[in-house]
Amino acid sequence: MGTIAQYVPKDPQPLNQSGFSYVSDNGEINATFTKDDSGNNVVQFSNVSTGAMVSWYPQEIKYTDDNGLDDIIYSADNTSDLFVVRQFHARYDRHFPDVEEYWRVEAGQLKHFVTLTGDQRDPAPYLTNPKLAVGGIITFDQSFSIRTMGMTMVGDFTTGAGIDIVDGNGNPIFTLPAIEAWDQSGNKTIGSYVVTDMGPGQIYVAMAVDNAWISQDSIVYPVVIDPTTIVSGNFDISAAGGRKIVQLSNGWIVVAIRDVGSAILRVYVSKDNGNTWSLLTTPSVNPVSWAIASNGNSVYLIACSGQYGIQVFAFDATTVPSSISTAKYPNQNESSQSWAGCSIAVDGNGYIWVAWSDINPTFPQCYNIRAAKSTDGGNTWQWWDVTNLGTSGDDSKYPSLAIGTDNTPVIAYSAMRGNPFVYCAYLNGSAWTHDITIQQTANTAPAPCLVCDKNNIFHCFYSAQQNINQSLYGVWHTQSQGPNAWPSTPNNWDPIVTHSSSYGSGWLDPTASYDPSKNQLYVFYESQDGNFGGSVGSQGAWTALSGLPRTSNSNADPNALWSQFSMNSADAIRYIYNDSTSIQYSYVSLNSPPNAPTLNPVSNFDAMTAKNLTWQFSDPNSNDSQSAYQLQVVDVSSGSTVVDSGKVTSSSQSYALAANTLSNGKQYQWRVTTWDSSGAQGPWSNYSTFNTAAAPSVSFTSPLAGSSDNTSSVVAKWSYSDPGNNAQASYDLQLLDANNNVLWESGTVNDSTGNIREMTVQYTLANDTNYQLKIVSTNTKGITSAPATTSFSTSFTPPAPAAMTATPDSASGRISFAIFNPAPTGSQPAVSGNDIYRRTSDSTDWTRVAEAIPSNSSWTDYSVASGQSYDYKVTTYGTNGTQVDSQVITTSISLSGIWLHDPADPTTLTRFKLRENNRTSKTDYGQTLMHFEGRELPVADMDDQVDQQIQVTIDCLKTNGDLDSLRALIARKSVLLYRDGKGRKVYGVVSEVPETEQDWGTQVQLTVNAVDYQEAV
């Protein structure tokens, strides 16, 4: 969702007294409360930049009904004085009991409140469905006209929609939005304007609210009736039948909007899926009607203006300049000054089709539909009169053009032929067949919207009053029974949303789009109560859309993206709407079809064996799942499909090829397509290739099945044969326990010679245990053998476990160990050596710290931390390849001072005197701070590096030689082990030794920088 264009009106100025008047003027709007030359109270509201002005003369309070009968409650009082209540508020002191009339100057508009503070008397009994109305006379420039729901009104009318006062070019100058009324408990209703034509530049307006609503027991006074006058300085996207939004092949979304204040057409673009918008270009045209279409990255824009007639602008959105003036003319002779809608579409051949309605010199008495086609990108045109009416009042207006899947253009339009109709026309060969009845209505709103589905069925949406039951109003749908074949009974009403209030006070201006994956239609419509509605479905089955945006404008003019050959991208139905002072973009997320599945690699195999072909389902909707698949296997040599599963309803992502389905000695390709949980099919995957050939065979020669091994290691030996004399290219050997759990695996071992037939298993076997060996071999054709297995057991005698004693020596900074190996008895082997393992007592991980220690010898550990408890054990190895562990012993030492030595030379171990309270440590964690434009603070990039440093002060006396020992250690330029009485133990380097001479000796500032060091041997 995003804002495409925003109009920001200026803040109002407070009302200031000027003579007998009160005036607010901010340079954009002017509101004046005064008296005219005859002494009548009048409110004058004007657009400062254009000079356009409307005047309001307050009139009576009355009851009125749909039959035109009135019951006056209070007559007009135009003689009372005007006074300002607050700085932005004004009111006339009309002496009407329980009725107050206020105005409030706001940014870009003049609010008009009528407040009922109590019940009025009952209406006269001769009124039918009475309404309470506040009257007034509105005057304006005689060249202006009145429009509601897109229709120019002549004579008296009633509407629940808003009213536009438009100039001679059809541009709205002032807007009176639909009337809203509410009470103090939150009850709301929509009122209506009852308009009486008083001649050029003057109408009488009764602002009416149903008395049945006001007189409800639940109503809590005061009741506010709120008509408003707005300066039309914002934007326009009206007439949903002519599209204002398209999507290009590069994903850009393009929107055409009219800036009402300047009457300039502006084209905006979003390159990030509607999140942000920018001005793309400005065509040199001030249109009354306009629409756009696209093909690839090309945009085509039709504009109808009084100055230039019909123009089509064609441009590449990726290269278009900021303004364009070159246009094409579908009908060079067009000279109409009056337009009633236009539409544009591109067919499957890339041909441009346009349709428009105008009053032209050929038929000057009424509006007719015209059409044109260009096969060369808009340079040249062929045009037709689609309708050719000559009788005044027989109008054809507001065309909506759609292209069928067979490239047939069809136009739906609103028509008057004595009675109101929704008609269509289509090109039949070289001539247009027109006035095909889609619907006959009691009162048809303009701008029907036409779409075509993937089955070449056309769908028409329109807002209307039903002629069968004239109490029903709403948005309706009628679909063709085939290309250009509409229901034989015209009154085939398919309601989407209906109501029974006054005409125009409900849902209006439908715009439609289409989801081909589900064959569903989406329709959006505005409501005069500020709601923005939408429905999804098909003939006879419509469901309201939830979560649509609320608008602050009753004339939302929604406009959806659709084109038969430039469809919405599969993820969303996209639309725009008017939110009073801005044009907004939004969308309804769709179920997207699955992506092409990812095929898992298939190794070559023997066709005489079964094989599973597997894939991975992929879908843009992360929570979606596979509901079905289809798999095909093709013989590359013949090109024929040898396996076709058809559509299989299954969530499984695996297909089992039975043994002997294919033949050996061939190359095959396979592919898969999938369906998601909504039944949408995705594209086929790319083909993947495999070969078939007879498989090699292997068997173990050692150890033989059932044999016993008397050592703790085993060497596997096997034989290999291949029917095609293909050498062994690789093998994979596994050791398993009796329960088939893998204990060790070689992984794939390449055999460059083709002659490897044995391997030592890198695993220490346990005594009296059953094991299995498994091997598979792969030949140079990539065919893998069936696995060969053999089972064996172990039965061997390990050496006697060693006994070990520990002697901690804190004064010397070490722990000494004595190892005692008992003499072999019975079948015990001789000892070949001992390894010593160490761990901290709070750990489970052993580290080998000494190896190959002879029998009955000793070993000293110089690398233990002060105060840390350590566990030690001895692993003794026998000459027969067996091993055994000693019991675990635990010990520790406690150090004082500073201990340093070279781990490679324990004789360098030296204790130094620490100056008290002069020991610090520091740890730095690796990070990089990066600064970016638009961000006040930096962004941290953390890495895995850690810098650790210890700083101590050492006192070296003149008499003990410590300084010489320290200098000798540093001079070795090797890693040193630092330990102290606080339990610190750090392997590190010392780069410098700052020395300070004292009377008693030398004070040294020692800095140890920690480095990585492996203690394990």
PDB file of C-alpha atoms in Angstrom, residues 266 335 339 540 580 699 923-924 958:
ATOM      1  CA  ARG A 266       0.172  13.268 -14.464  1.00  0.00           C
ATOM      2  CA  SER A 335     -13.997  18.479 -32.913  1.00  0.00           C
ATOM      3  CA  TRP A 339     -17.204  13.994 -23.870  1.00  0.00           C
ATOM      4  CA  GLY A 540     -24.486 -16.134  -8.219  1.00  0.00           C
ATOM      5  CA  SER A 580     -10.236  12.896  -0.491  1.00  0.00           C
ATOM      6  CA  SER A 699      31.214 -59.119  -1.950  1.00  0.00           C
ATOM      7  CA  THR A 923      38.804  -8.588  26.320  1.00  0.00           C
ATOM      8  CA  ASP A 924      37.881  -6.921  22.990  1.00  0.00           C
ATOM      9  CA  LYS A 958      68.551  -7.282  42.233  1.00  0.00           C
TER      10      LYS A 958
END
